[in-house]
mmCIF file of C-alpha atoms in Angstrom:
data_model
loop_
_atom_site.group_PDB
_atom_site.id
_atom_site.type_symbol
_atom_site.label_atom_id
_atom_site.label_comp_id
_atom_site.label_asym_id
_atom_site.label_seq_id
_atom_site.Cartn_x
_atom_site.Cartn_y
_atom_site.Cartn_z
ATOM 1 C CA UNK A 236 110.759 47.921 147.126
ATOM 2 C CA UNK A 237 108.199 47.168 149.835
ATOM 3 C CA UNK A 238 105.682 49.768 150.933
ATOM 4 C CA UNK A 239 106.783 51.574 154.118
ATOM 5 C CA UNK A 240 104.194 53.587 156.028
ATOM 6 C CA UNK A 241 106.349 56.132 157.878
ATOM 7 C CA UNK A 242 104.728 59.232 159.364
ATOM 8 C CA UNK A 243 104.201 62.455 157.427
ATOM 9 C CA UNK A 244 104.230 65.793 159.236
ATOM 10 C CA UNK A 245 101.200 66.927 157.257
ATOM 11 C CA UNK A 246 99.109 64.191 158.928
ATOM 12 C CA UNK A 247 99.967 65.190 162.485
ATOM 13 C CA UNK A 248 97.294 67.042 164.451
ATOM 14 C CA UNK A 249 99.963 68.831 166.488
ATOM 15 C CA UNK A 250 101.471 70.461 163.377
ATOM 16 C CA UNK A 251 100.527 74.159 163.386
ATOM 17 C CA UNK A 252 97.747 74.750 160.890
ATOM 18 C CA UNK A 253 99.585 77.583 159.130
ATOM 19 C CA UNK A 254 102.627 75.342 158.476
ATOM 20 C CA UNK A 255 100.385 72.607 157.047
ATOM 21 C CA UNK A 256 98.698 75.222 154.860
ATOM 22 C CA UNK A 257 102.048 76.488 153.539
ATOM 23 C CA UNK A 258 102.919 72.915 152.551
ATOM 24 C CA UNK A 259 99.620 72.206 150.786
ATOM 25 C CA UNK A 260 99.745 75.639 149.114
ATOM 26 C CA UNK A 261 103.095 74.665 147.577
ATOM 27 C CA UNK A 262 101.662 71.408 146.229
ATOM 28 C CA UNK A 263 98.682 73.237 144.761
ATOM 29 C CA UNK A 264 100.894 75.836 143.082
ATOM 30 C CA UNK A 265 103.196 73.205 141.584
ATOM 31 C CA UNK A 266 100.293 71.069 140.338
ATOM 32 C CA UNK A 267 98.597 73.992 138.622
ATOM 33 C CA UNK A 268 101.693 75.560 137.058
ATOM 34 C CA UNK A 269 103.162 72.330 135.674
ATOM 35 C CA UNK A 270 99.866 70.934 134.296
ATOM 36 C CA UNK A 271 100.954 67.614 135.743
ATOM 37 C CA UNK A 272 97.457 66.170 135.367
ATOM 38 C CA UNK A 273 97.124 66.697 131.621
ATOM 39 C CA UNK A 274 97.176 62.955 130.957
ATOM 40 C CA UNK A 275 94.284 62.145 133.282
ATOM 41 C CA UNK A 276 91.708 64.532 131.791
ATOM 42 C CA UNK A 277 90.212 61.685 129.680
ATOM 43 C CA UNK A 278 90.030 59.464 132.783
ATOM 44 C CA UNK A 279 88.017 62.046 134.724
ATOM 45 C CA UNK A 280 85.792 62.796 131.736
ATOM 46 C CA UNK A 281 85.093 59.076 131.395
ATOM 47 C CA UNK A 282 84.243 58.835 135.103
ATOM 48 C CA UNK A 283 81.880 61.834 134.936
ATOM 49 C CA UNK A 284 80.143 60.380 131.886
ATOM 50 C CA UNK A 285 79.751 56.889 133.367
ATOM 51 C CA UNK A 286 78.557 58.358 136.672
ATOM 52 C CA UNK A 287 76.149 60.688 134.867
ATOM 53 C CA UNK A 288 77.072 63.635 137.068
ATOM 54 C CA UNK A 289 78.536 67.105 136.669
ATOM 55 C CA UNK A 290 79.619 67.291 140.328
ATOM 56 C CA UNK A 291 83.064 66.423 141.710
ATOM 57 C CA UNK A 292 83.410 65.877 145.463
ATOM 58 C CA UNK A 293 87.131 66.256 146.077
ATOM 59 C CA UNK A 294 88.302 64.486 149.235
ATOM 60 C CA UNK A 295 91.489 65.263 151.178
ATOM 61 C CA UNK A 296 91.852 68.358 148.997
ATOM 62 C CA UNK A 297 94.771 69.891 150.896
ATOM 63 C CA UNK A 298 95.338 73.134 149.014
ATOM 64 C CA UNK A 299 93.158 72.091 146.098
ATOM 65 C CA UNK A 300 95.841 70.163 144.196
ATOM 66 C CA UNK A 301 95.883 70.905 140.490
ATOM 67 C CA UNK A 302 92.144 71.448 140.343
ATOM 68 C CA UNK A 303 92.339 75.034 139.077
ATOM 69 C CA UNK A 304 94.149 73.858 135.937
ATOM 70 C CA UNK A 305 92.050 70.699 135.672
ATOM 71 C CA UNK A 306 88.840 72.665 136.037
ATOM 72 C CA UNK A 307 89.688 74.840 133.035
ATOM 73 C CA UNK A 308 90.303 71.733 130.933
ATOM 74 C CA UNK A 309 87.281 69.760 132.127
ATOM 75 C CA UNK A 310 84.843 72.637 131.566
ATOM 76 C CA UNK A 311 85.625 72.622 127.853
ATOM 77 C CA UNK A 312 83.491 69.487 127.535
ATOM 78 C CA UNK A 313 81.562 69.850 130.804
ATOM 79 C CA UNK A 314 80.528 73.530 131.062
ATOM 80 C CA UNK A 315 78.149 72.802 133.957
ATOM 81 C CA UNK A 316 80.852 71.159 136.083
ATOM 82 C CA UNK A 317 80.800 71.844 139.844
ATOM 83 C CA UNK A 318 83.708 71.085 142.199
ATOM 84 C CA UNK A 319 83.385 70.854 145.977
ATOM 85 C CA UNK A 320 86.604 70.932 148.029
ATOM 86 C CA UNK A 321 86.766 69.034 151.336
ATOM 87 C CA UNK A 322 89.468 67.971 153.775
ATOM 88 C CA UNK A 323 89.954 66.500 157.225
ATOM 89 C CA UNK A 324 92.083 69.605 157.932
ATOM 90 C CA UNK A 325 90.380 72.175 155.635
ATOM 91 C CA UNK A 326 92.733 74.895 154.369
ATOM 92 C CA UNK A 327 90.105 77.638 154.395
ATOM 93 C CA UNK A 328 92.258 80.564 153.115
ATOM 94 C CA UNK A 329 93.382 78.548 150.095
ATOM 95 C CA UNK A 330 89.883 77.157 149.511
ATOM 96 C CA UNK A 331 88.651 80.752 149.422
ATOM 97 C CA UNK A 332 91.436 81.712 147.017
ATOM 98 C CA UNK A 333 90.599 78.740 144.770
ATOM 99 C CA UNK A 334 86.909 79.677 144.841
ATOM 100 C CA UNK A 335 87.802 83.112 143.437
ATOM 101 C CA UNK A 336 89.496 81.539 140.418
ATOM 102 C CA UNK A 337 86.263 80.136 138.961
ATOM 103 C CA UNK A 338 82.557 80.419 139.730
ATOM 104 C CA UNK A 339 82.019 76.637 139.898
ATOM 105 C CA UNK A 340 84.197 76.008 142.970
ATOM 106 C CA UNK A 341 82.760 75.631 146.449
ATOM 107 C CA UNK A 342 84.070 74.136 149.678
ATOM 108 C CA UNK A 343 83.048 72.666 153.016
ATOM 109 C CA UNK A 344 84.412 74.519 156.040
ATOM 110 C CA UNK A 345 83.997 71.621 158.460
ATOM 111 C CA UNK A 346 86.191 68.524 158.663
ATOM 112 C CA UNK A 347 85.267 65.774 156.183
ATOM 113 C CA UNK A 348 86.640 62.246 156.644
ATOM 114 C CA UNK A 349 87.327 60.487 153.330
ATOM 115 C CA UNK A 350 86.516 57.188 155.060
ATOM 116 C CA UNK A 351 83.019 58.330 156.020
ATOM 117 C CA UNK A 352 81.728 60.952 153.613
ATOM 118 C CA UNK A 353 78.360 62.525 154.505
ATOM 119 C CA UNK A 354 75.571 61.058 152.390
ATOM 120 C CA UNK A 355 74.399 64.492 151.252
ATOM 121 C CA UNK A 356 77.644 65.021 149.293
ATOM 122 C CA UNK A 357 76.691 63.503 145.953
ATOM 123 C CA UNK A 358 78.905 63.259 142.882
ATOM 124 C CA UNK A 359 82.136 61.730 141.588
ATOM 125 C CA UNK A 360 84.559 61.417 144.495
ATOM 126 C CA UNK A 361 88.166 62.282 143.699
ATOM 127 C CA UNK A 362 91.476 62.174 145.542
ATOM 128 C CA UNK A 363 94.692 63.733 144.280
ATOM 129 C CA UNK A 364 98.066 62.902 145.872
ATOM 130 C CA UNK A 365 96.373 61.793 149.104
ATOM 131 C CA UNK A 366 95.504 58.079 148.945
ATOM 132 C CA UNK A 367 98.990 57.108 150.164
ATOM 133 C CA UNK A 368 98.275 58.884 153.462
ATOM 134 C CA UNK A 369 95.997 55.998 154.432
ATOM 135 C CA UNK A 370 97.100 52.603 155.716
ATOM 136 C CA UNK A 371 95.621 49.594 153.874
ATOM 137 C CA UNK A 372 92.721 49.173 156.310
ATOM 138 C CA UNK A 373 91.758 52.847 155.987
ATOM 139 C CA UNK A 374 92.350 52.874 152.218
ATOM 140 C CA UNK A 375 89.953 49.964 151.894
ATOM 141 C CA UNK A 376 87.434 51.826 154.048
ATOM 142 C CA UNK A 377 87.550 54.761 151.601
ATOM 143 C CA UNK A 378 86.680 52.395 148.753
ATOM 144 C CA UNK A 379 84.093 50.551 150.847
ATOM 145 C CA UNK A 380 82.395 53.822 151.776
ATOM 146 C CA UNK A 381 82.177 54.730 148.088
ATOM 147 C CA UNK A 382 80.563 51.368 147.305
ATOM 148 C CA UNK A 383 78.171 51.586 150.263
ATOM 149 C CA UNK A 384 77.151 55.098 149.176
ATOM 150 C CA UNK A 385 76.872 54.052 145.521
ATOM 151 C CA UNK A 386 79.353 56.845 144.694
ATOM 152 C CA UNK A 387 81.914 56.516 141.918
ATOM 153 C CA UNK A 388 85.503 57.305 142.913
ATOM 154 C CA UNK A 389 88.668 58.328 141.057
ATOM 155 C CA UNK A 390 92.042 58.326 142.821
ATOM 156 C CA UNK A 391 95.276 59.768 141.421
ATOM 157 C CA UNK A 392 98.889 59.675 142.648
ATOM 158 C CA UNK A 393 101.675 61.708 141.049
ATOM 159 C CA UNK A 394 104.577 59.803 142.605
ATOM 160 C CA UNK A 395 105.709 56.185 142.647
ATOM 161 C CA UNK A 396 107.620 53.906 144.962
ATOM 162 C CA UNK A 397 110.764 54.103 142.862
ATOM 163 C CA UNK A 398 114.294 55.473 142.997
ATOM 164 C CA UNK A 399 113.555 58.170 140.400
ATOM 165 C CA UNK A 400 110.519 59.374 142.353
ATOM 166 C CA UNK A 401 112.479 59.504 145.612
ATOM 167 C CA UNK A 402 115.280 61.465 143.932
ATOM 168 C CA UNK A 403 112.714 63.964 142.656
ATOM 169 C CA UNK A 404 111.401 64.372 146.199
ATOM 170 C CA UNK A 405 114.910 64.914 147.545
ATOM 171 C CA UNK A 406 115.212 67.845 145.125
ATOM 172 C CA UNK A 407 111.809 69.284 146.122
ATOM 173 C CA UNK A 408 113.221 71.882 148.587
ATOM 174 C CA UNK A 409 114.786 73.633 145.592
ATOM 175 C CA UNK A 410 111.314 73.955 144.062
ATOM 176 C CA UNK A 411 109.982 75.322 147.350
ATOM 177 C CA UNK A 412 112.695 77.993 147.460
ATOM 178 C CA UNK A 413 112.153 78.993 143.834
ATOM 179 C CA UNK A 414 108.346 79.130 143.847
ATOM 180 C CA UNK A 415 107.455 80.506 147.285
ATOM 181 C CA UNK A 416 107.442 84.235 146.286
ATOM 182 C CA UNK A 417 104.839 83.484 143.606
ATOM 183 C CA UNK A 418 102.387 81.463 145.716
ATOM 184 C CA UNK A 419 99.053 83.154 146.405
ATOM 185 C CA UNK A 420 97.535 84.280 148.653
ATOM 186 C CA UNK A 421 100.776 85.976 149.722
ATOM 187 C CA UNK A 422 101.740 85.386 153.348
ATOM 188 C CA UNK A 423 104.648 87.002 155.205
ATOM 189 C CA UNK A 424 104.813 83.908 157.388
ATOM 190 C CA UNK A 425 105.387 81.762 154.304
ATOM 191 C CA UNK A 426 108.493 83.818 153.520
ATOM 192 C CA UNK A 427 109.745 83.612 157.107
ATOM 193 C CA UNK A 428 109.270 79.851 157.453
ATOM 194 C CA UNK A 429 110.756 79.145 154.037
ATOM 195 C CA UNK A 430 113.851 81.336 153.982
ATOM 196 C CA UNK A 431 114.644 82.644 157.475
ATOM 197 C CA UNK A 432 113.508 79.557 159.374
ATOM 198 C CA UNK A 433 113.439 76.872 156.659
ATOM 199 C CA UNK A 434 110.834 74.622 158.247
ATOM 200 C CA UNK A 435 108.622 74.365 155.148
ATOM 201 C CA UNK A 436 111.295 73.062 152.695
ATOM 202 C CA UNK A 437 112.556 70.581 155.296
ATOM 203 C CA UNK A 438 109.084 69.195 155.992
ATOM 204 C CA UNK A 439 108.254 69.089 152.262
ATOM 205 C CA UNK A 440 111.446 67.085 151.726
ATOM 206 C CA UNK A 441 110.561 64.548 154.439
ATOM 207 C CA UNK A 442 106.914 64.229 153.476
ATOM 208 C CA UNK A 443 107.800 63.935 149.786
ATOM 209 C CA UNK A 444 110.194 61.027 150.307
ATOM 210 C CA UNK A 445 107.752 59.327 152.685
ATOM 211 C CA UNK A 446 104.931 59.841 150.164
ATOM 212 C CA UNK A 447 106.907 57.870 147.585
ATOM 213 C CA UNK A 448 107.596 55.085 150.075
ATOM 214 C CA UNK A 449 103.889 54.967 151.032
ATOM 215 C CA UNK A 450 102.438 54.956 147.507
ATOM 216 C CA UNK A 451 100.457 51.866 146.554
ATOM 217 C CA UNK A 452 101.502 50.044 143.390
ATOM 218 C CA UNK A 453 99.028 48.943 140.713
ATOM 219 C CA UNK A 454 99.172 45.420 142.117
ATOM 220 C CA UNK A 455 98.528 46.629 145.662
ATOM 221 C CA UNK A 456 95.575 48.751 144.554
ATOM 222 C CA UNK A 457 94.093 45.734 142.796
ATOM 223 C CA UNK A 458 94.603 43.731 145.972
ATOM 224 C CA UNK A 459 92.727 46.360 147.998
ATOM 225 C CA UNK A 460 89.824 46.110 145.559
ATOM 226 C CA UNK A 461 89.826 42.299 145.616
ATOM 227 C CA UNK A 462 89.086 42.282 149.363
ATOM 228 C CA UNK A 463 86.042 44.569 149.150
ATOM 229 C CA UNK A 464 82.527 43.312 149.753
ATOM 230 C CA UNK A 465 80.139 44.033 146.870
ATOM 231 C CA UNK A 466 83.063 44.996 144.648
ATOM 232 C CA UNK A 467 81.231 43.503 141.658
ATOM 233 C CA UNK A 468 78.642 46.294 141.845
ATOM 234 C CA UNK A 469 81.315 48.643 140.452
ATOM 235 C CA UNK A 470 83.497 48.663 137.353
ATOM 236 C CA UNK A 471 87.155 48.935 138.402
ATOM 237 C CA UNK A 472 90.163 50.160 136.482
ATOM 238 C CA UNK A 473 93.709 50.587 137.793
ATOM 239 C CA UNK A 474 96.669 51.756 135.742
ATOM 240 C CA UNK A 475 99.204 54.427 134.865
ATOM 241 C CA UNK A 476 98.901 57.335 132.441
ATOM 242 C CA UNK A 477 101.845 59.259 131.020
ATOM 243 C CA UNK A 478 101.376 62.931 131.805
ATOM 244 C CA UNK A 479 104.223 65.159 130.689
ATOM 245 C CA UNK A 480 107.523 63.878 132.073
ATOM 246 C CA UNK A 481 105.771 61.882 134.800
ATOM 247 C CA UNK A 482 103.331 58.999 135.098
ATOM 248 C CA UNK A 483 100.107 59.313 137.065
ATOM 249 C CA UNK A 484 98.891 56.213 138.893
ATOM 250 C CA UNK A 485 95.115 56.001 139.003
ATOM 251 C CA UNK A 486 92.298 53.906 140.442
ATOM 252 C CA UNK A 487 88.829 54.325 138.986
ATOM 253 C CA UNK A 488 85.680 52.760 140.399
ATOM 254 C CA UNK A 489 82.362 53.585 138.733
ATOM 255 C CA UNK A 490 78.974 52.271 139.732
ATOM 256 C CA UNK A 491 77.363 49.873 137.255
#
């Protein structure tokens, strides 16, 4: 099916910050508890080695994705690893909660645009479940900015533009209802807007389906790369990795 770039509530500036945070908190919780990124650990380790860095600059972090689980795995071979969380709409309470889980997490409180990352943020750039938020022109700008800054980048998507992925997203409100009491930090508002006024599961449903429809295919990612100036200064790799019951789509660009 063709890529359709419908709107996601999470992207809208008018969406109340606390609602956006409840949504990203759910995604973080699910990513960490299901170890959905198990299959990409070798990809990140390869990127860190080729980049010769022990610093990850995570862009569009949302609630931190599955980085708590990933961090525990990556530190087995990279004990000096540092992870910096950033976002255009930084979820400060969750960033603070994530920081308490391990002493190598830090975050930026101010807004960081993945298309124009400050030059002082050095390390392997990563994006988890966020690249589909950007239209082709902006997605290319993210890659271009990495090239211009001589910064390696690793992008991962946990959904596909497929019927099975869309069906999984349609069932996501059930996951929201089942997991909400266990999400930390605990918020009374999260309970209210999940069960009494079910805004969160409804928005997660919409954004999940739209995320699948927005996700770039392997061929489309390769096409984005092919249009970049100075693309030959990087080594590029695009593919899929089986990770548990799912497949993770990834794009890896490392400086030569």
